[in-house]
PDB file of C-alpha atoms in Angstrom:
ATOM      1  CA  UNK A  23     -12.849 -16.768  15.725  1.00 52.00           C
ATOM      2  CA  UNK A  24     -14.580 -15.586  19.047  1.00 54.00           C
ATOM      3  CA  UNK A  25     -12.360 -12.052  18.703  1.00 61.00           C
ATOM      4  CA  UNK A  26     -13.560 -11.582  15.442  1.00 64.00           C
ATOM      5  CA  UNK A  27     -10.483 -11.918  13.763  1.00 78.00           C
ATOM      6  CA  UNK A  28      -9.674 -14.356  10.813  1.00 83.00           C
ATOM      7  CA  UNK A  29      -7.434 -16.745  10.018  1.00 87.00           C
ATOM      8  CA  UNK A  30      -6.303 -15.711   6.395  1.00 88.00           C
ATOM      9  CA  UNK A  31      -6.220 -12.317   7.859  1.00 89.00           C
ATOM     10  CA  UNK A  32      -3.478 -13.328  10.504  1.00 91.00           C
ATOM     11  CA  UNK A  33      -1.573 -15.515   7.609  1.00 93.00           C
ATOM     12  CA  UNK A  34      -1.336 -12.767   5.176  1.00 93.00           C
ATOM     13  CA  UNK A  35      -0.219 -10.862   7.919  1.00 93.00           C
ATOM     14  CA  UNK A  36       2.219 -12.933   9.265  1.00 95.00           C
ATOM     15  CA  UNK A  37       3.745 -13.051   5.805  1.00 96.00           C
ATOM     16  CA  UNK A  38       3.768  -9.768   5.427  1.00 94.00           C
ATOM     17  CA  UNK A  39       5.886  -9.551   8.435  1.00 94.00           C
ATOM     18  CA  UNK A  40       8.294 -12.012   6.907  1.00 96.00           C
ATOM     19  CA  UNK A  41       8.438 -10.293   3.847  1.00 96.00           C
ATOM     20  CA  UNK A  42       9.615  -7.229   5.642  1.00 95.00           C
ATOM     21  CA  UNK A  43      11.915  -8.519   7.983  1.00 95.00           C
ATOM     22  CA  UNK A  44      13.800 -10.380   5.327  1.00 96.00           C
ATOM     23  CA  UNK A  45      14.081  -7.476   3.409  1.00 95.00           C
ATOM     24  CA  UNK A  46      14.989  -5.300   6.681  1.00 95.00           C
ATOM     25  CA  UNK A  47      17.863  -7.746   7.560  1.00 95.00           C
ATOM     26  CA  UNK A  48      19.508  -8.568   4.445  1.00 94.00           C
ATOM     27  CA  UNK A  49      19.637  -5.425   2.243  1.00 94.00           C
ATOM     28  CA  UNK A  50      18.847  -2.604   5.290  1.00 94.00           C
ATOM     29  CA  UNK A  51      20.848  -3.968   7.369  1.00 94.00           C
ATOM     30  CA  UNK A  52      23.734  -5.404   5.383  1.00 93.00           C
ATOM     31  CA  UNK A  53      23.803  -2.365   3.855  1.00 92.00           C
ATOM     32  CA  UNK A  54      24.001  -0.448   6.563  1.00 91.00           C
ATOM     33  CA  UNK A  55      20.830   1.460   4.857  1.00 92.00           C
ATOM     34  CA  UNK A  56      18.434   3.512   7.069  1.00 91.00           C
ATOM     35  CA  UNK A  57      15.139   3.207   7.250  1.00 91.00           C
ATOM     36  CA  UNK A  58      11.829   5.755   8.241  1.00 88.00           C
ATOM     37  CA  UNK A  59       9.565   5.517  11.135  1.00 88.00           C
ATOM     38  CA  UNK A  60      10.486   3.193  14.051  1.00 91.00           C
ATOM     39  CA  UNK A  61      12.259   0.986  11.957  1.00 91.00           C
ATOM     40  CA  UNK A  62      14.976   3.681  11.015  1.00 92.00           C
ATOM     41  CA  UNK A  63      14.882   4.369  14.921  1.00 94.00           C
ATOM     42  CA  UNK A  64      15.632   0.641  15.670  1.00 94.00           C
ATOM     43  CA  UNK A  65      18.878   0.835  12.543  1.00 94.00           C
ATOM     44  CA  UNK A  66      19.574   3.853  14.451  1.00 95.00           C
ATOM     45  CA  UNK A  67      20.180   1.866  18.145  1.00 95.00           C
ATOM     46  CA  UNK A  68      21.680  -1.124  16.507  1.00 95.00           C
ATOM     47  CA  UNK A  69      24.150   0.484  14.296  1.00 94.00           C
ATOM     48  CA  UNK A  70      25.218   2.800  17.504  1.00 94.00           C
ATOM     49  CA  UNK A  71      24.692   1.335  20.322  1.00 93.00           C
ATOM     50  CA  UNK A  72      24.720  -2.452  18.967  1.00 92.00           C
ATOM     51  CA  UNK A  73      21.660  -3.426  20.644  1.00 95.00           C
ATOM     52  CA  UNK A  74      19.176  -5.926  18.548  1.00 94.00           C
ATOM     53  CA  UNK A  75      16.839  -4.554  16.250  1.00 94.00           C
ATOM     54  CA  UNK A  76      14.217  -7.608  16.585  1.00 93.00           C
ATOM     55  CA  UNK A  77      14.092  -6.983  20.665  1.00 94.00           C
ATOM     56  CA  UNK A  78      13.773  -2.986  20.182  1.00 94.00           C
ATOM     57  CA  UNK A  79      10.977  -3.322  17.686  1.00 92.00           C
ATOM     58  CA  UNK A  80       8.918  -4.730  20.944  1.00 91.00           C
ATOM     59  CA  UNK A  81      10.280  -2.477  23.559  1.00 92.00           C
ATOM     60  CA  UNK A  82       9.678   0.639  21.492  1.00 91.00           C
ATOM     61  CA  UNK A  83       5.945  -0.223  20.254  1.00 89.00           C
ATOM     62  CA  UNK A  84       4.987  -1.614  24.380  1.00 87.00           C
ATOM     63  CA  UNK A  85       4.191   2.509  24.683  1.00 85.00           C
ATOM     64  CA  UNK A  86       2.396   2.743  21.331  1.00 82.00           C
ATOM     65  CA  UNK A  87       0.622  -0.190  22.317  1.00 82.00           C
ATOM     66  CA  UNK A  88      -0.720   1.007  25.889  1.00 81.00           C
ATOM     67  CA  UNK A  89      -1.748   4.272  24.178  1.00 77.00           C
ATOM     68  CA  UNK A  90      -3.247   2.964  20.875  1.00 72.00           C
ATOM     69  CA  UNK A  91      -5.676   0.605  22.740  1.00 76.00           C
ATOM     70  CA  UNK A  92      -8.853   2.274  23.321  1.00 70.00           C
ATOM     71  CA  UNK A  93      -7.625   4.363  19.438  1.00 69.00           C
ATOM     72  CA  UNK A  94      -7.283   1.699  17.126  1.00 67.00           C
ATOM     73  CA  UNK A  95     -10.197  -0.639  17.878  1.00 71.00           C
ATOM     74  CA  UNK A  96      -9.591  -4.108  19.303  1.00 77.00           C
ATOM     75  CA  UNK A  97      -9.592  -5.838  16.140  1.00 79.00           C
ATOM     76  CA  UNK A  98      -7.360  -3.588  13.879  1.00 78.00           C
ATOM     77  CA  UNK A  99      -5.423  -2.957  17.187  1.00 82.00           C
ATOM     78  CA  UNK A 100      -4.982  -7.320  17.801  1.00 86.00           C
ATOM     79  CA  UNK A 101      -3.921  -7.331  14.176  1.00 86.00           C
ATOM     80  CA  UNK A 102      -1.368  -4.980  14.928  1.00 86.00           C
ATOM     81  CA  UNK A 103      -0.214  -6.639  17.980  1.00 88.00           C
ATOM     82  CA  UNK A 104       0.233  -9.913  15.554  1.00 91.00           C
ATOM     83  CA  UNK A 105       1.721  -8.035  12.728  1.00 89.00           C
ATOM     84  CA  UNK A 106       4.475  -6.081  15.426  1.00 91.00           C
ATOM     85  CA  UNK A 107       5.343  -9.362  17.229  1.00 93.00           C
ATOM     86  CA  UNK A 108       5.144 -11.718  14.265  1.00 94.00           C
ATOM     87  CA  UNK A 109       8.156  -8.552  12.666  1.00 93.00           C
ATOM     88  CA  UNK A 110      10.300  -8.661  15.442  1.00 94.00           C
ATOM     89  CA  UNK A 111      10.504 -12.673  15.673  1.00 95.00           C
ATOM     90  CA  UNK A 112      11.357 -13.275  11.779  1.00 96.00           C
ATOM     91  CA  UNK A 113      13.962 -10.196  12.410  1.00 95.00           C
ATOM     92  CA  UNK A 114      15.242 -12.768  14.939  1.00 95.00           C
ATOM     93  CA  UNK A 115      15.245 -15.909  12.246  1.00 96.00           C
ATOM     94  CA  UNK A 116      16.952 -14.180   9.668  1.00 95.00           C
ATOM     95  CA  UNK A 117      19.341 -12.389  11.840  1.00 94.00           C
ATOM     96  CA  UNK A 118      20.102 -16.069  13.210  1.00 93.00           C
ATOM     97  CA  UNK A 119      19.773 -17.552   9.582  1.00 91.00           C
ATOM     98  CA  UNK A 120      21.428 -14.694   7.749  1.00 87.00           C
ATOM     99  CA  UNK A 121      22.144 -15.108   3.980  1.00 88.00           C
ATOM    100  CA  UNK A 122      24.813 -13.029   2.520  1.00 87.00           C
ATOM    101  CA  UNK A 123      23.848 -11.289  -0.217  1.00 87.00           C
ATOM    102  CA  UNK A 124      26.630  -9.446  -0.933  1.00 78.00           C
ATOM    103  CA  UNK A 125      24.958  -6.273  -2.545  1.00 83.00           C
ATOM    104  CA  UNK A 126      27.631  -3.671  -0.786  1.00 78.00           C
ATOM    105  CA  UNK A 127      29.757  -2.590  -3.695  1.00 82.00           C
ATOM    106  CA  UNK A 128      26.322  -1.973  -5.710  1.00 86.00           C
ATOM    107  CA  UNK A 129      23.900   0.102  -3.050  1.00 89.00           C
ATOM    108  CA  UNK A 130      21.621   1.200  -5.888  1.00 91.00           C
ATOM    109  CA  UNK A 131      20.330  -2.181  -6.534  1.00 93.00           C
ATOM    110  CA  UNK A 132      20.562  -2.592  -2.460  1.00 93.00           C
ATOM    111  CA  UNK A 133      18.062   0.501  -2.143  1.00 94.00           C
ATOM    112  CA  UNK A 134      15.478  -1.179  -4.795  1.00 94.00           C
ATOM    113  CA  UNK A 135      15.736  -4.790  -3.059  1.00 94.00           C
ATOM    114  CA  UNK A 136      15.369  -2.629   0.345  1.00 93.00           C
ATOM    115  CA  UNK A 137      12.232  -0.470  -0.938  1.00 93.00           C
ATOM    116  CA  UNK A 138      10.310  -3.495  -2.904  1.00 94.00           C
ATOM    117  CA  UNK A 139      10.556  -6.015   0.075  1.00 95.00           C
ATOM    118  CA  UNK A 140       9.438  -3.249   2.804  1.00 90.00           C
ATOM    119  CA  UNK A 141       6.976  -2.269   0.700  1.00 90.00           C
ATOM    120  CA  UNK A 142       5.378  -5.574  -0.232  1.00 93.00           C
ATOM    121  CA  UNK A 143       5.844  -6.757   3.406  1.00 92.00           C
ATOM    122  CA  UNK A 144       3.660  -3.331   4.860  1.00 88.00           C
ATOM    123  CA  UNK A 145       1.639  -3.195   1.678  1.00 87.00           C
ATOM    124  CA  UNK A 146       0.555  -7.144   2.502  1.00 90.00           C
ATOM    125  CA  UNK A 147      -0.031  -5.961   6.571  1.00 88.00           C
ATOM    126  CA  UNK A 148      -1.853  -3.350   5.547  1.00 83.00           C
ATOM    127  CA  UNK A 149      -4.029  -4.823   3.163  1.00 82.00           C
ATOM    128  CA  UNK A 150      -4.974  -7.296   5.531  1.00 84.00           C
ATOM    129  CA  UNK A 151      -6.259  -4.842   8.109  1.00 80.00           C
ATOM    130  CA  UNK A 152      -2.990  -4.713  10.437  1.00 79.00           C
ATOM    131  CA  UNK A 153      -0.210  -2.041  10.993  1.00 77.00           C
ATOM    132  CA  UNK A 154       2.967  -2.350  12.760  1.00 77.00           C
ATOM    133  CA  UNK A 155       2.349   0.165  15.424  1.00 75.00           C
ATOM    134  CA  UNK A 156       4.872   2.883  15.615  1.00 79.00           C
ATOM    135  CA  UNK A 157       4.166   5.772  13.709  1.00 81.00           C
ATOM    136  CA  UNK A 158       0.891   4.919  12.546  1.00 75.00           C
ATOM    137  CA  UNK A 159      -0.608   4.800  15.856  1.00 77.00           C
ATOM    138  CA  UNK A 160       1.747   8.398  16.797  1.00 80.00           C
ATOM    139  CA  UNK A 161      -0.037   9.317  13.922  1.00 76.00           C
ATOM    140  CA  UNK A 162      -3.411   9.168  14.415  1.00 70.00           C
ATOM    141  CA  UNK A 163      -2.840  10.670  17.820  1.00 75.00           C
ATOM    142  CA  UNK A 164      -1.778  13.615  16.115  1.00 79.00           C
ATOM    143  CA  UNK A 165      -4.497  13.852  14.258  1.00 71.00           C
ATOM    144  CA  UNK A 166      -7.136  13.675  16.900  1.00 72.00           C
ATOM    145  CA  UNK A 167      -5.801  15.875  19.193  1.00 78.00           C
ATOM    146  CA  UNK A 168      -3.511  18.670  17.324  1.00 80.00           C
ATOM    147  CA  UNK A 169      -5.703  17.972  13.548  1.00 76.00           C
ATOM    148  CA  UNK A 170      -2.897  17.223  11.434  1.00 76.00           C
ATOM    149  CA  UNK A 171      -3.371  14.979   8.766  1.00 66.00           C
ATOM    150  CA  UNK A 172      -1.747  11.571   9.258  1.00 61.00           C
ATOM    151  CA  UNK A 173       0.550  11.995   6.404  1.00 59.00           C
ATOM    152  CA  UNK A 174       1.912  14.895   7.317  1.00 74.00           C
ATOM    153  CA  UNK A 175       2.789  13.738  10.580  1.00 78.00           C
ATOM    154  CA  UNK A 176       4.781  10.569   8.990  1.00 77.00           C
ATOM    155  CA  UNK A 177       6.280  12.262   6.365  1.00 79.00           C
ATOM    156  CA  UNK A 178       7.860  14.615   9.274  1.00 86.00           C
ATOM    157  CA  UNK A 179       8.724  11.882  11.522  1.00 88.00           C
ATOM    158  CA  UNK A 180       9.923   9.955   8.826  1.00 87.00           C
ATOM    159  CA  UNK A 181      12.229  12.615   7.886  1.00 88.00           C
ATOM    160  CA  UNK A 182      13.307  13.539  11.172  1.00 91.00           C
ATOM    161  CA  UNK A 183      14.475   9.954  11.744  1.00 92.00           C
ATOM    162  CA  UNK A 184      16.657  10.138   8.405  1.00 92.00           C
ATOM    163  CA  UNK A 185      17.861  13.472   9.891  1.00 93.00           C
ATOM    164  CA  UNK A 186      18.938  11.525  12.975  1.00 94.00           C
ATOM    165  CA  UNK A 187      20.765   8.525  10.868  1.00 93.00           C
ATOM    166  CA  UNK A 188      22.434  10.977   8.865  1.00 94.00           C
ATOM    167  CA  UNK A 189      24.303  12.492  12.387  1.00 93.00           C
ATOM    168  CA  UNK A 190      24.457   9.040  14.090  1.00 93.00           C
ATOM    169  CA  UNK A 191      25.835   6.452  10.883  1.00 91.00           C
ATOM    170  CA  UNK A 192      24.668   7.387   7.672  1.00 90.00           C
ATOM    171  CA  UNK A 193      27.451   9.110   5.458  1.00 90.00           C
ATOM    172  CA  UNK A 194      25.690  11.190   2.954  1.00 90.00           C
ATOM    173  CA  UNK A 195      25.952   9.211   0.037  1.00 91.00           C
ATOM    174  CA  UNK A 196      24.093   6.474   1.909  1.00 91.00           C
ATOM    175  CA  UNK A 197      21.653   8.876   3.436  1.00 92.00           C
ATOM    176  CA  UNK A 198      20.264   9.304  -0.856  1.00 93.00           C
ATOM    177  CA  UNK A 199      20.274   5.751  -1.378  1.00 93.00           C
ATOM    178  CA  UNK A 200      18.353   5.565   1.502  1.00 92.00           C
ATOM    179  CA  UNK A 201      15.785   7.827   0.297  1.00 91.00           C
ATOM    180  CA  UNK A 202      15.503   6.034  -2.736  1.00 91.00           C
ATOM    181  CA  UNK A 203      14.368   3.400  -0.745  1.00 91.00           C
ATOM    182  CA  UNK A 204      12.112   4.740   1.124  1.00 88.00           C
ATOM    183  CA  UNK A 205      10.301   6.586  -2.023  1.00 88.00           C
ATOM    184  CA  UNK A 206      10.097   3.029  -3.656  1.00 91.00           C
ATOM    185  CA  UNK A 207       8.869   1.383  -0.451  1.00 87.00           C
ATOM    186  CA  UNK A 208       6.262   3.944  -0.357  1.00 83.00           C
ATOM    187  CA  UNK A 209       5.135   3.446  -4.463  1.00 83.00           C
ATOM    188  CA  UNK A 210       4.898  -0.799  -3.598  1.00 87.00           C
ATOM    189  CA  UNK A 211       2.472  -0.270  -0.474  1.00 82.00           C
ATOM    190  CA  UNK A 212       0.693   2.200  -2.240  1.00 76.00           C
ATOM    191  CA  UNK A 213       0.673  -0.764  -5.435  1.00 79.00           C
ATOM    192  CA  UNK A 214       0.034  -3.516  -2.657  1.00 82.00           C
ATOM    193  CA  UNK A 215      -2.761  -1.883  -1.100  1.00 72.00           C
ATOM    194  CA  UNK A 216      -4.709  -0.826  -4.198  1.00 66.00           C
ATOM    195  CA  UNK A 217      -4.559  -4.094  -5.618  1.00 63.00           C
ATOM    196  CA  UNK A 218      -2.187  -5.723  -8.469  1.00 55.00           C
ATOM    197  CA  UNK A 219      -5.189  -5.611 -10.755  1.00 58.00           C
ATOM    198  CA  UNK A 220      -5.472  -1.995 -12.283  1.00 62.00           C
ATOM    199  CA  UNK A 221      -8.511  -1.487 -14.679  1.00 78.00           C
ATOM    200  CA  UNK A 222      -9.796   1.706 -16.224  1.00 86.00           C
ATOM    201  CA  UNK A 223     -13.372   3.310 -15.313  1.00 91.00           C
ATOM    202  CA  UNK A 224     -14.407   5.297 -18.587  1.00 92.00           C
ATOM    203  CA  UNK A 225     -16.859   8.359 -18.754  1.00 94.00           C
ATOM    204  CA  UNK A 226     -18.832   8.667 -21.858  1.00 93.00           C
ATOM    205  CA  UNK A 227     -20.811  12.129 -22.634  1.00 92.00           C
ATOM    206  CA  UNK A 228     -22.993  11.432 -26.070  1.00 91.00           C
ATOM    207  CA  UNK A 229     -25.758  12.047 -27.901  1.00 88.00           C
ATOM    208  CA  UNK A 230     -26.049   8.424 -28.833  1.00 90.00           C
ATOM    209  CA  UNK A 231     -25.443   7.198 -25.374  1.00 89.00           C
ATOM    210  CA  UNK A 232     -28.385   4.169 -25.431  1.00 91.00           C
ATOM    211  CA  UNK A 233     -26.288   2.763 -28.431  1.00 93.00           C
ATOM    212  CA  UNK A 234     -23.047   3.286 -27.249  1.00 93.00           C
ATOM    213  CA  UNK A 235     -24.185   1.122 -23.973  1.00 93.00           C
ATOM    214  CA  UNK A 236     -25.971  -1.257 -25.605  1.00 92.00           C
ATOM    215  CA  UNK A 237     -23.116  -1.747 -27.899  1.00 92.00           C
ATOM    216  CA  UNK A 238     -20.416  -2.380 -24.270  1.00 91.00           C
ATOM    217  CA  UNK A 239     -22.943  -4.954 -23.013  1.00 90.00           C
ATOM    218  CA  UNK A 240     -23.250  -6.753 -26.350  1.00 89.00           C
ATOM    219  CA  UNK A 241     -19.546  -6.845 -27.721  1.00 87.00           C
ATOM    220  CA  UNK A 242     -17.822  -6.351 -24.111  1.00 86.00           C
ATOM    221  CA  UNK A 243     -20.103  -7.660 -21.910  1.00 84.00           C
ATOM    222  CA  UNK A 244     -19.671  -5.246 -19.770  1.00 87.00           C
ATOM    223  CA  UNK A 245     -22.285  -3.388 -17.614  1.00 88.00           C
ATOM    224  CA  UNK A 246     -23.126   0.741 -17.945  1.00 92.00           C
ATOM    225  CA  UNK A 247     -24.509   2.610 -14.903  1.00 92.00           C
ATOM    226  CA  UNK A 248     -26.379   5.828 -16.458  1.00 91.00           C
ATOM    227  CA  UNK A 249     -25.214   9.306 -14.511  1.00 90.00           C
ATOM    228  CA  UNK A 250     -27.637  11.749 -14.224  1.00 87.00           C
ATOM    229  CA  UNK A 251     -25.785  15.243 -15.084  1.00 83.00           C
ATOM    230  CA  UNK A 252     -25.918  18.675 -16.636  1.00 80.00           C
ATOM    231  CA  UNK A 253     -23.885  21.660 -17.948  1.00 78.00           C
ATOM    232  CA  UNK A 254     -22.287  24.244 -15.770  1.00 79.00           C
ATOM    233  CA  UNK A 255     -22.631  26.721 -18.126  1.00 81.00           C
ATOM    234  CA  UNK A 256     -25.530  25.530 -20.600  1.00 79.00           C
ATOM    235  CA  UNK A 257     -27.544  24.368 -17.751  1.00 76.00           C
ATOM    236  CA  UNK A 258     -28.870  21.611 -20.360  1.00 81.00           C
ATOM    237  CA  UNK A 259     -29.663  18.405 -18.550  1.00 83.00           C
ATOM    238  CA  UNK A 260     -27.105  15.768 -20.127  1.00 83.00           C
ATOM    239  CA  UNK A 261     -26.972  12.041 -19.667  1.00 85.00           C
ATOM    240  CA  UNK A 262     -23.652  10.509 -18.690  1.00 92.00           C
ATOM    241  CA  UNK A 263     -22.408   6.598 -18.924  1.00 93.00           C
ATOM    242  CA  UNK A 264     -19.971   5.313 -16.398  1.00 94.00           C
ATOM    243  CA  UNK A 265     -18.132   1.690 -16.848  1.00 92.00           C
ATOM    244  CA  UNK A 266     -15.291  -0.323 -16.018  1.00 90.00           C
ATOM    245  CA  UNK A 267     -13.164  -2.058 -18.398  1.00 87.00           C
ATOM    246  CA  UNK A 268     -10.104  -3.653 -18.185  1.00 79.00           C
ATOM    247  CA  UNK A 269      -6.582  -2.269 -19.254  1.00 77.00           C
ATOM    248  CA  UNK A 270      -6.588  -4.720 -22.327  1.00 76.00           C
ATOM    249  CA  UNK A 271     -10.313  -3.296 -23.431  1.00 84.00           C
ATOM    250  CA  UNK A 272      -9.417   0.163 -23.762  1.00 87.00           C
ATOM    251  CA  UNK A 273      -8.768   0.102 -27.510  1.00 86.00           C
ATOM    252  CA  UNK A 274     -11.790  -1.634 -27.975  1.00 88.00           C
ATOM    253  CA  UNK A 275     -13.978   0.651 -25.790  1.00 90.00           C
ATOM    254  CA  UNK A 276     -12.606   3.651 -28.050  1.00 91.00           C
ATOM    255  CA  UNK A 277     -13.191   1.718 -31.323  1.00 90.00           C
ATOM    256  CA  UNK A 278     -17.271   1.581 -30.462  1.00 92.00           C
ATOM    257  CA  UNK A 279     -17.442   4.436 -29.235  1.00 93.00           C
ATOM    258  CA  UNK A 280     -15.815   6.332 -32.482  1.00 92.00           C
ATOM    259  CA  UNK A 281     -18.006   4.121 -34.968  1.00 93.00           C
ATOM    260  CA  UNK A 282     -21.234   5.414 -32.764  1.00 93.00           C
ATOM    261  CA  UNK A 283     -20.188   8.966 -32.078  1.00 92.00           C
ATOM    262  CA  UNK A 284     -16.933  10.282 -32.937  1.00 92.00           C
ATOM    263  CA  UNK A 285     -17.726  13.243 -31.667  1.00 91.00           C
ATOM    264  CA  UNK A 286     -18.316  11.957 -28.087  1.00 92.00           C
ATOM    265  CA  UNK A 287     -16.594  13.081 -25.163  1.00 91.00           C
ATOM    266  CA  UNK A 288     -14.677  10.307 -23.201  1.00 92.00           C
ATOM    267  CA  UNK A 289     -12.686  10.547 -19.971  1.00 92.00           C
ATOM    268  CA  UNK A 290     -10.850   7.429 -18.600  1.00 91.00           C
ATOM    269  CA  UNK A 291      -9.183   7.125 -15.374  1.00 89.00           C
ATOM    270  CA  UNK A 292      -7.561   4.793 -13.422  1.00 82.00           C
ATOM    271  CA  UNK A 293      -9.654   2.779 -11.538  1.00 80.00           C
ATOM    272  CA  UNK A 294      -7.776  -0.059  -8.061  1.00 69.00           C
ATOM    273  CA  UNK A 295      -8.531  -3.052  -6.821  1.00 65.00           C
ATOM    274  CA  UNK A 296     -12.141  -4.099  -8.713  1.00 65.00           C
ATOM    275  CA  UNK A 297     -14.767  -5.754  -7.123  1.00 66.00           C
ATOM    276  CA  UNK A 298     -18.191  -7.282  -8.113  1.00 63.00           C
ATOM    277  CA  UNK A 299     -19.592  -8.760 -11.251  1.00 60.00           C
ATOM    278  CA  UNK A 300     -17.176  -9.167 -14.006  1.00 56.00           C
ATOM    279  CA  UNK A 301     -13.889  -8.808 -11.919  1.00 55.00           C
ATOM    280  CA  UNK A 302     -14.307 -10.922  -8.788  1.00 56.00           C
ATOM    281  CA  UNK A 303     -18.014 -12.063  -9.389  1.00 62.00           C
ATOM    282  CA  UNK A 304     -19.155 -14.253 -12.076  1.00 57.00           C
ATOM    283  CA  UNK A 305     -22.836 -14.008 -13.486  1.00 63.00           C
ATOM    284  CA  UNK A 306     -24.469 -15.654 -10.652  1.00 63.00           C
ATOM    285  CA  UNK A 307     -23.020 -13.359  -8.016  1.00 62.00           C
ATOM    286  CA  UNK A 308     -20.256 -16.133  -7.014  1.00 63.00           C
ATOM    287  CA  UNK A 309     -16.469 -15.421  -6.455  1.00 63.00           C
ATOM    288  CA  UNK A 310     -14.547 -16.609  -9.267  1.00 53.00           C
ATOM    289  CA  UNK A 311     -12.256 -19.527  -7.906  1.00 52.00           C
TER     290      UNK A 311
END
């Protein structure tokens, strides 16, 4: 597209966005759960003063909007405008459309159906290189011009907006379940964004290092990038493998390792969202289909 933009970019999106409103309307809402950020602030006017949640998303991020322009970039900053107008018209459908659950005698299992949706539905945005406006462009406002970090001027808003529910319509035992949605809606975009696929990057310190790699790329085919290192305290220059396995190949990783040098020192970590040769590539450089 002439702006730069693409068109599974603006789908995922778009989904996203339904994802979230769906969740927003049928276990926030039916609920009578709150919500953080602008969202909470729209619960806040609808529970209150009655007025539509779908139409306030809009009116609310119009400011954002004018002010995040020039900030955001005009390609993250179009995405956002699809992702904030493609929210508030599904909030519309499913308000229209509304499916009764029935989840208000059990809020616990309300608050999970309320974090994983809003979660998936962000994480998916996100991912896809939009945002919703709201606090995320208040945000990184903040940040430029008073040099707080981004988080910490969410988590504050966030909470101030709880704060607010919890005077307005909240009672307080809905006020925790509604923090246990907003902790698990957190944990999915965090999962969303990183990638379902989780593998394991492993750090191997050994004096037998050219057999332990050549070992990986026979048995495991998988490749070894050499580190170049040395000891803090010894000063002795050390060699250092790095590679990336999958969660299933751990057991096997440690099995050659041991029968090469049980005495080697391994670290493994968790490694998101792997890309290149192996994961996404195949041998020839191609994505896998």
């Amino acid at each position: 597209m002439k702006l730069g933009l693409k068109f599974k970019n603006i789908f995922f999106i778009m989904l996203g966005a339904a994802i979230f409103s769906f969740g927003f309307v049928h276990f926030n809402i039916q609920n009578e759960l709150g919500e953080g950020g602008f969202s909470g602030i729209t619960l806040i006017l609808y529970f209150v003063l009655g007025w539509d949640v779908a139409l306030m998303n809009l009116l609310l991020n119009i400011p954002m909007f004018i002010i995040g322009w020039k900030l955001l970039g005009r390609k993250v900053f179009l995405y956002t405008l699809i992702g904030t107008v493609s929210v508030s018209v599904f909030l519309k459908i499913f308000q229209v459309y509304e499916v009764q659950i029935g989840l208000q005698n059990d809020l616990f299992l309300a608050s999970l159906f309320a974090g994983v949706f809003v979660g998936v539905g962000l994480g998916i945005i996100f991912r896809y290189g939009g945002t919703t406006g709201g606090v995320d462009i208040l945000a990184r406002l903040v940040h430029k011009y008073v040099g707080w970090s981004m988080g910490k001027t969410m988590f504050l808003f966030d909470a101030g907006v709880i704060l607010l529910s919890w005077l307005t319509f909240l009672d307080e035992r809905s006020v925790m379940y509604t923090l246990v949605a907003v902790f698990i809606g957190a944990r999915v975009i965090d999962f969303v964004q990183e990638g379902a696929y989780s593998g394991r990057g492993a750090f191997i310190i050994s004096d037998h290092q050219a057999e332990i790699a050549e070992r990986i790329g026979k048995e495991m085919d998988r490749g070894v990038t050499v580190l170049d290192g040395h000891g803090f305290y010894s000063k002795a220059k050390r060699e250092m493998l790095y590679c990336v396995i999958g969660r299933n190949e751990i057991v096997r990783l440690k099995s050659i390792i041991t029968s090469v040098d049980p005495h080697a020192f391994v670290s493994i970590v968790d490694v998101h969202d792997v890309m290149g040769e192996g994961f996404t590539l195949d041998e020839n450089k191609k994505p896998f289909d």
